[in-house]
Amino acid sequence: MPLSADTSTTSAPVAPLPVTPAGVRPAPACTLVIFGAHGDLTKRLLMPALYNLAGNRLLDGNFRIIGVDRVDSTTGQWRDGLAAMMQSFTTDPNAEFHPAHIDAAQWGWLAERLEYVQADFTDVDAIRALGEKLPGNAIFYLAIPSRFFAPVVETLGRAGVVAQKDGAFRRVVIEKPFGSDLASAQELNRRVLAVLDESQVFRIDHFLGKETVQNILAMRFGNLIFEPLWRNEYVDHIEITAAETIGVEQRGAFYEPTGALRDMVPNHLFQLFAMVAMEPPNTFDAESVRNAKEQLFEAVTPIDPRDAVRGQYAAGTVEGRPMVGYRESPGVSPHSNTETYVALKLHVENWRWAGVPFYLRTGKGLGGRRTEVVVQFRKPPMLMFRNTETADLPPNRIILNIQPAQGLTVELGAKKPGPEMDLTDVQARFRYEDVFAASPNVGYETLLYDCLIGDETLFQRADNIEAAWKAVDPVLQAWAQDRAGPEPYAAGTTGPKGADDLLQRDGRAWYPLDGA
């Protein structure tokens, strides 16, 4: 049966969902204003996340959603389009949200709270009129291209709709990319903070909504067995990988001016880096966590361009299917020098990590899909085993599996059965699906809920953003002057040879990618 989106005032009201379970803090009443109501982010990620929050009874009964866009549409048409999209997810195995079915009552509860307003994002009069629909708490979500971030915030300010008064909050959620280099990030922060207080700005990185990313902090600081080993006395090096098998597909026009470094490193990979390497915060309140991140970022030496490798995928075969080269993709220049792969070496100048290199890599069109952190420990001395069958001891590793595997893998040495003392590498694994009941989600649920309750722990502060850009800015400047361009690599491989050389010159090698 198709999902109905008809929630007009002439139909019977949708029954209220059950109350929030005891012990769970419900979000306060609020109006969520989504700029970019007809965009993919709204349809594919925000609406499924809001649907899940409604199902978990975490939205107040007076919660409302106002979608704003330039598209000529009505509230009914917008609802119908969203309902059809939600229903399509049940038969689309490639969708990020893939439930077995859409609960009609749950969707109906959300759909009756939807309203559409056709308006120009930067029209002060239109935004001022919109403000008259917002009597109390309001959140403005900028699900729009980044070039509109500053103009829309300035329009909100001129329209007077973000002033906080009478105990009501006004917040703005800004998606990545937050700037394209250090100078643009600083300028964007300047313009945004001329209108808003830092406490009103929620710079969102959906990577931090993943349970496995948040679990890094729980694993490190909730288990005493890890923290004593988490330092340069025992750790040889740390690798952070975000590898994709897909290419740019139809997103070439977006990717051309962006590239792998801007798209992934100062946000996703630096957030993983922060979770793994930051000092224990005094408490888990937002400012303590973000202060700890800032202290880490300040200790990062700006990356030497000689410690950076860029690549671009050429035609190849990925998972048995042919893939055209990046330069043959729609929207891409046939002479493009945009990188689809980047590998970097970071140095952290503090007591915990001095002398421990951090290797970061991310790329498209690779032979394996994997996001993970590999903590490789120093090898133990061979003295005890020098007269045994063990010729060499493999290093111990802790692997934080983010996706597609979710959990933790520990690699350690164990004796092979038999009369000789001979050690081999074995693995101990924890997988989320083996312990916790899985439910379809898109990773925005936690972030939206945190924004509603005002918890900024998982959102980036202005100084965090700028510190990350400061670390990578020398590389961007060097690449802008380098006419040689990125090193080609065949789709379906592990990436350019230069990335392997980056570790080999240190006597190390990347942890292998599955399928590559």
XYZ file of C-alpha atoms in Angstrom:
516
model
C 0.000 0.000 0.000
C 1.510 3.410 -0.937
C 2.264 5.791 1.884
C -0.263 8.595 2.117
C 0.975 12.116 2.671
C -2.497 13.695 2.810
C -2.630 15.460 6.156
C -4.881 18.354 5.172
C -7.017 20.007 7.822
C -10.132 18.324 6.440
C -8.849 14.841 7.256
C -9.002 13.188 10.652
C -6.084 14.211 12.881
C -3.245 11.744 13.244
C -3.171 10.057 16.632
C -0.335 11.273 18.857
C 2.644 8.999 19.204
C 3.288 7.449 22.636
C 5.074 9.571 25.189
C 8.837 9.606 25.564
C 10.067 6.663 27.669
C 11.053 7.427 31.240
C 14.640 8.527 31.640
C 14.962 9.928 28.098
C 15.054 13.677 27.776
C 12.626 14.869 25.092
C 13.565 17.782 22.884
C 11.790 21.061 23.613
C 9.081 22.458 21.366
C 10.703 24.012 18.320
C 10.183 25.003 14.704
C 12.822 23.612 12.337
C 13.205 25.822 9.263
C 14.973 24.001 6.431
C 16.440 26.194 3.708
C 16.775 23.946 0.656
C 13.545 22.028 1.198
C 13.667 20.405 -2.244
C 17.324 19.376 -2.083
C 18.740 15.875 -1.809
C 20.067 16.475 1.717
C 16.557 17.232 2.951
C 14.898 14.334 1.153
C 17.514 11.615 1.626
C 18.946 12.388 5.054
C 17.084 14.975 7.117
C 13.580 13.583 6.655
C 14.578 9.973 7.441
C 16.414 11.238 10.539
C 13.374 13.232 11.672
C 11.160 10.207 10.992
C 13.390 8.118 13.260
C 13.398 10.790 15.981
C 9.601 10.833 15.847
C 9.527 7.040 16.128
C 11.803 7.197 19.166
C 9.490 9.744 20.812
C 12.217 12.384 20.981
C 10.269 15.206 19.314
C 7.858 17.409 21.214
C 4.177 17.339 20.288
C 4.447 20.981 19.188
C 7.427 20.331 16.912
C 6.995 21.858 13.428
C 8.969 21.870 10.173
C 8.885 24.706 7.662
C 10.581 23.985 4.351
C 11.842 27.001 2.417
C 12.937 26.967 -1.211
C 12.625 28.923 -4.456
C 10.760 26.068 -6.162
C 7.128 26.814 -7.024
C 5.306 24.295 -4.847
C 2.609 23.948 -2.210
C 2.654 22.338 1.189
C 0.631 19.408 -0.130
C 2.946 18.861 -3.079
C 6.016 18.995 -0.856
C 4.496 16.478 1.551
C 3.527 14.158 -1.289
C 7.020 14.302 -2.766
C 8.622 13.520 0.577
C 6.185 10.672 1.196
C 6.996 9.128 -2.183
C 10.723 9.461 -1.492
C 10.385 7.825 1.934
C 8.457 4.942 0.407
C 11.095 4.489 -2.318
C 13.773 3.871 0.307
C 12.147 0.552 1.226
C 12.992 -0.869 -2.209
C 16.320 0.888 -2.798
C 19.159 -1.210 -1.306
C 21.665 1.544 -2.136
C 19.844 4.214 -0.134
C 21.513 5.351 3.079
C 18.118 4.848 4.759
C 16.741 1.426 3.881
C 13.900 0.350 6.218
C 11.749 -2.708 5.653
C 8.664 -0.490 5.632
C 7.485 3.013 6.520
C 5.152 3.120 9.501
C 2.079 5.080 8.387
C 1.249 6.468 11.848
C 4.833 7.516 12.471
C 5.113 9.258 9.103
C 1.644 10.758 9.493
C 2.622 12.328 12.824
C 5.587 13.996 11.122
C 3.809 14.870 7.875
C 1.037 16.837 9.556
C 3.721 19.110 11.007
C 5.165 19.993 7.579
C 4.631 23.366 5.927
C 6.185 24.748 2.737
C 7.074 28.378 2.043
C 8.281 29.554 -1.358
C 10.871 32.271 -0.849
C 14.263 33.548 -1.881
C 16.822 32.735 0.838
C 18.277 36.261 0.718
C 15.019 38.229 0.491
C 14.879 40.165 3.769
C 11.150 40.892 3.532
C 10.329 37.239 2.824
C 12.465 36.050 5.740
C 10.941 38.691 8.018
C 7.472 37.395 7.068
C 8.690 33.866 7.765
C 9.782 35.023 11.212
C 6.189 35.889 12.042
C 5.444 32.146 11.870
C 8.027 31.488 14.601
C 6.613 32.404 18.003
C 9.167 30.524 20.134
C 12.232 28.320 19.677
C 13.543 28.028 16.124
C 16.413 26.331 14.304
C 17.442 27.388 10.802
C 19.062 24.526 8.890
C 21.153 25.629 5.885
C 20.783 22.603 3.579
C 21.993 24.772 0.697
C 25.174 25.272 -1.370
C 28.035 26.711 0.666
C 28.140 29.953 -1.315
C 24.835 30.907 0.340
C 25.944 30.305 3.954
C 27.146 33.818 4.775
C 24.495 35.698 2.715
C 21.646 33.723 4.313
C 22.987 34.238 7.857
C 23.310 37.963 7.138
C 19.742 37.987 5.783
C 18.512 36.270 8.954
C 20.248 38.985 10.944
C 18.794 41.876 8.923
C 15.337 40.315 9.144
C 15.658 40.170 12.938
C 14.676 36.499 13.213
C 17.773 35.175 15.036
C 17.635 37.491 18.036
C 17.108 35.420 21.198
C 14.524 36.897 23.561
C 11.904 35.902 26.110
C 13.821 32.712 26.893
C 13.466 31.300 23.356
C 16.520 30.051 21.479
C 17.435 30.731 17.865
C 20.091 28.469 16.294
C 21.626 28.022 12.855
C 22.953 24.716 11.494
C 25.648 25.034 8.817
C 26.689 22.069 6.680
C 30.172 21.439 5.330
C 32.222 22.568 3.503
C 32.997 25.355 5.949
C 35.388 27.278 3.739
C 37.686 26.044 1.004
C 40.977 27.089 2.616
C 42.167 28.951 5.710
C 41.389 32.427 4.404
C 37.842 31.560 3.272
C 37.101 29.746 6.534
C 38.253 32.763 8.528
C 36.131 35.073 6.380
C 33.054 32.853 6.738
C 33.519 32.721 10.512
C 33.877 36.500 10.604
C 30.635 37.072 8.690
C 28.655 34.455 10.620
C 29.856 35.597 14.041
C 29.077 39.222 13.192
C 25.419 38.132 13.266
C 25.332 35.200 15.702
C 26.910 34.275 18.989
C 29.146 31.201 18.810
C 26.629 29.339 21.013
C 23.997 29.764 18.276
C 26.130 28.237 15.510
C 26.036 24.472 14.963
C 28.628 23.533 12.309
C 27.606 20.003 11.452
C 29.763 17.114 10.260
C 27.565 14.068 9.735
C 30.581 11.803 10.318
C 30.271 12.600 14.016
C 26.727 11.252 14.017
C 27.965 7.724 13.426
C 27.796 5.523 16.503
C 31.164 3.966 15.689
C 32.844 7.389 15.620
C 31.352 8.364 18.971
C 32.367 4.951 20.286
C 36.028 5.922 19.900
C 35.686 8.215 22.908
C 33.743 5.586 24.840
C 36.367 2.960 24.031
C 39.323 5.183 24.948
C 38.035 6.801 28.102
C 35.548 4.220 29.359
C 38.041 1.331 29.501
C 41.148 1.580 31.627
C 43.008 -1.071 29.623
C 43.557 1.287 26.662
C 44.624 4.639 28.095
C 48.007 3.547 29.578
C 49.055 2.234 26.132
C 47.737 5.217 24.163
C 51.039 7.104 23.834
C 54.391 7.236 22.096
C 56.031 4.730 24.453
C 53.944 1.943 22.926
C 52.411 3.213 19.665
C 54.516 3.035 16.507
C 52.133 4.889 14.189
C 48.443 5.479 13.498
C 46.644 5.225 10.146
C 43.281 6.843 9.376
C 41.614 5.620 6.192
C 38.428 6.605 4.375
C 38.410 4.589 1.146
C 35.549 4.475 -1.346
C 34.978 2.148 -4.270
C 32.629 4.582 -6.033
C 33.852 7.351 -8.304
C 32.444 10.856 -8.588
C 29.561 9.516 -10.720
C 27.230 12.483 -11.445
C 28.861 14.862 -8.956
C 31.719 15.963 -11.172
C 30.615 19.605 -11.284
C 30.757 19.750 -7.468
C 33.953 17.750 -7.162
C 36.022 19.645 -9.747
C 36.624 22.782 -7.618
C 36.715 20.765 -4.396
C 38.890 17.644 -4.623
C 39.607 14.947 -2.069
C 41.609 17.097 0.341
C 39.017 19.852 0.764
C 36.128 17.389 0.706
C 37.416 15.005 3.353
C 40.518 16.014 5.283
C 39.814 19.179 7.354
C 36.447 17.769 8.418
C 35.890 13.987 8.365
C 39.472 12.783 8.754
C 40.460 15.486 11.222
C 37.442 14.618 13.354
C 38.521 10.969 13.455
C 42.047 12.163 14.215
C 40.716 14.280 17.087
C 38.745 11.407 18.582
C 41.788 9.145 18.488
C 44.495 11.577 19.588
C 42.994 14.257 21.858
C 43.686 14.366 25.574
C 40.948 13.215 27.981
C 38.573 16.161 28.514
C 37.819 17.144 32.105
C 34.148 16.387 31.498
C 32.032 15.477 28.511
C 30.384 18.862 28.249
C 30.676 20.587 24.892
C 33.338 23.143 25.761
C 35.636 20.645 27.485
C 35.545 18.291 24.482
C 36.044 21.088 21.970
C 38.844 22.579 24.054
C 40.606 19.213 23.988
C 40.250 19.085 20.208
C 41.617 22.594 19.854
C 44.663 21.785 21.993
C 45.391 18.817 19.726
C 44.961 20.784 16.498
C 47.253 23.528 17.802
C 49.937 20.866 18.369
C 49.805 19.704 14.735
C 52.736 20.934 12.685
C 51.548 22.477 9.397
C 51.910 19.680 6.848
C 55.027 19.774 4.724
C 53.974 19.426 1.048
C 56.672 16.745 0.745
C 54.556 14.690 3.182
C 51.501 14.929 0.941
C 50.572 12.770 -2.050
C 47.718 13.349 -4.461
C 46.313 10.994 -7.073
C 43.547 10.826 -9.663
C 41.857 7.619 -10.747
C 42.041 6.470 -14.355
C 39.874 3.828 -16.002
C 39.890 0.447 -14.337
C 37.772 -2.314 -12.839
C 36.144 -2.031 -9.417
C 34.459 -5.070 -7.854
C 34.249 -6.708 -11.281
C 32.678 -3.677 -12.987
C 34.443 -1.308 -15.389
C 34.828 2.298 -14.245
C 35.665 5.215 -16.495
C 38.483 7.516 -15.465
C 37.791 10.682 -13.497
C 38.530 12.888 -16.496
C 35.890 11.032 -18.533
C 33.183 11.604 -15.885
C 30.288 14.055 -16.502
C 31.090 17.615 -15.494
C 34.852 17.008 -15.334
C 37.442 18.740 -17.490
C 39.429 16.346 -19.733
C 42.546 18.140 -18.461
C 41.540 18.232 -14.794
C 44.198 18.362 -12.092
C 41.684 17.759 -9.307
C 42.807 15.034 -6.913
C 40.525 12.091 -6.123
C 43.022 10.629 -3.652
C 45.182 12.176 -0.964
C 47.629 10.739 1.575
C 49.253 12.853 4.280
C 51.638 12.478 7.188
C 50.911 14.489 10.330
C 53.242 15.275 13.213
C 51.894 16.169 16.653
C 54.214 18.107 18.927
C 53.046 17.206 22.413
C 54.146 14.860 25.196
C 51.773 12.059 24.253
C 52.459 11.828 20.528
C 55.938 13.234 19.905
C 57.657 10.972 17.360
C 54.474 9.093 16.375
C 53.459 9.768 12.750
C 49.795 9.890 11.799
C 49.090 8.786 8.230
C 45.801 9.901 6.668
C 44.453 8.680 3.334
C 41.192 9.024 1.462
C 40.235 8.308 -2.106
C 37.607 7.349 -4.640
C 37.597 4.499 -7.142
C 39.656 2.248 -4.871
C 39.663 -1.538 -4.641
C 38.111 -1.654 -1.167
C 35.504 0.331 0.772
C 36.610 0.961 4.313
C 36.666 3.684 6.954
C 38.851 2.754 9.882
C 41.583 3.771 12.296
C 44.573 1.444 12.723
C 46.646 1.900 15.872
C 49.862 -0.076 15.351
C 52.007 -0.749 18.395
C 55.744 -1.144 18.562
C 57.119 -4.650 18.139
C 58.182 -6.424 21.315
C 61.869 -7.331 21.688
C 62.857 -10.750 20.316
C 65.158 -11.739 23.171
C 62.819 -14.289 24.676
C 62.050 -15.928 21.308
C 65.470 -15.773 19.612
C 66.053 -19.546 19.770
C 62.519 -20.572 18.763
C 60.642 -21.123 15.496
C 59.341 -17.541 15.646
C 61.480 -15.611 13.171
C 59.624 -12.332 13.668
C 56.812 -11.105 15.851
C 53.923 -9.339 14.114
C 52.987 -5.979 15.649
C 49.877 -5.706 17.783
C 47.126 -3.558 16.309
C 43.839 -2.112 17.478
C 41.570 -1.408 14.519
C 38.593 0.874 15.039
C 36.116 -0.227 12.363
C 33.836 2.665 11.339
C 32.230 1.326 8.128
C 31.127 -0.928 6.515
C 32.268 -3.181 9.374
C 31.313 -1.544 12.664
C 33.168 -2.410 15.817
C 36.663 -3.165 17.037
C 39.356 -5.612 15.934
C 42.434 -6.498 18.001
C 45.384 -8.251 16.368
C 47.804 -10.045 18.680
C 50.276 -12.893 18.688
C 49.287 -16.388 19.834
C 51.170 -19.681 19.967
C 50.463 -22.147 17.203
C 49.421 -25.610 18.450
C 52.328 -28.046 18.523
C 55.557 -28.794 20.368
C 57.481 -25.771 19.052
C 57.222 -22.211 20.374
C 55.933 -20.559 17.220
C 53.695 -17.489 17.248
C 51.174 -16.353 14.672
C 48.878 -13.365 14.244
C 45.254 -13.822 15.428
C 42.279 -11.480 15.642
C 39.681 -10.819 18.309
C 36.594 -8.994 17.018
C 33.652 -7.087 18.398
C 30.865 -6.259 15.933
C 27.929 -3.971 16.647
C 25.440 -6.230 14.887
C 26.412 -9.131 17.144
C 25.568 -7.199 20.306
C 23.101 -4.430 19.506
C 19.823 -4.504 17.627
C 20.311 -2.739 14.308
C 17.869 -0.078 13.126
C 17.953 1.846 9.840
C 19.430 5.298 10.378
C 21.375 7.915 8.439
C 23.658 9.316 11.150
C 21.856 12.647 11.442
C 19.524 11.521 14.218
C 21.932 12.184 17.086
C 23.108 15.477 15.593
C 19.599 16.845 15.039
C 18.545 15.816 18.523
C 21.656 17.397 20.062
C 20.931 20.628 18.217
C 17.361 20.617 19.533
C 18.537 20.238 23.137
C 21.473 22.634 22.683
C 24.314 20.131 23.127
C 27.270 21.356 20.998
C 29.664 18.522 21.864
C 29.578 16.955 18.385
C 29.622 20.259 16.509
C 32.692 22.195 15.431
C 33.703 25.500 16.960
C 35.169 28.337 14.880
C 38.701 27.836 16.210
C 38.516 24.067 15.530
C 37.606 24.768 11.907
C 40.394 27.274 11.392
C 43.043 25.124 13.087
C 42.274 22.209 10.759
C 42.555 24.431 7.691
C 45.801 25.902 9.028
C 47.354 22.421 9.076
C 46.519 21.638 5.432
C 46.852 25.128 3.945
C 50.565 24.752 2.984
C 49.651 21.700 0.917
C 46.843 23.511 -0.901
C 49.149 26.423 -1.682
C 51.901 24.134 -2.970
C 49.507 22.139 -5.160
C 48.093 25.344 -6.647
C 51.580 26.100 -7.995
C 52.407 22.538 -9.068
C 51.737 22.011 -12.754
C 52.610 18.310 -12.599
C 49.188 17.500 -11.200
C 48.060 14.355 -9.395
C 49.616 10.950 -9.954
C 47.281 8.636 -11.920
C 46.157 5.306 -10.482
C 43.914 2.671 -12.006
C 40.433 2.412 -10.538
C 40.159 -0.704 -8.393
C 43.683 -0.471 -6.963
C 44.986 0.839 -3.632
C 45.821 4.274 -5.020
C 48.952 5.963 -6.401
C 52.403 4.498 -5.830
C 53.475 7.715 -4.130
C 51.184 6.880 -1.210
C 53.030 3.606 -0.641
C 56.354 5.421 -0.940
C 55.235 7.881 1.746
C 55.238 5.066 4.317
C 58.032 2.976 2.830
C 60.547 5.756 3.281
C 59.744 5.483 7.013
C 60.097 1.687 6.938
C 56.313 1.172 7.188
C 53.419 0.022 5.007
C 49.696 0.735 4.876
C 47.329 -1.736 6.465
C 45.809 -3.509 3.420
C 42.441 -2.589 1.981
C 39.918 -5.385 1.558
C 39.446 -6.320 -2.060
C 42.479 -4.384 -3.246
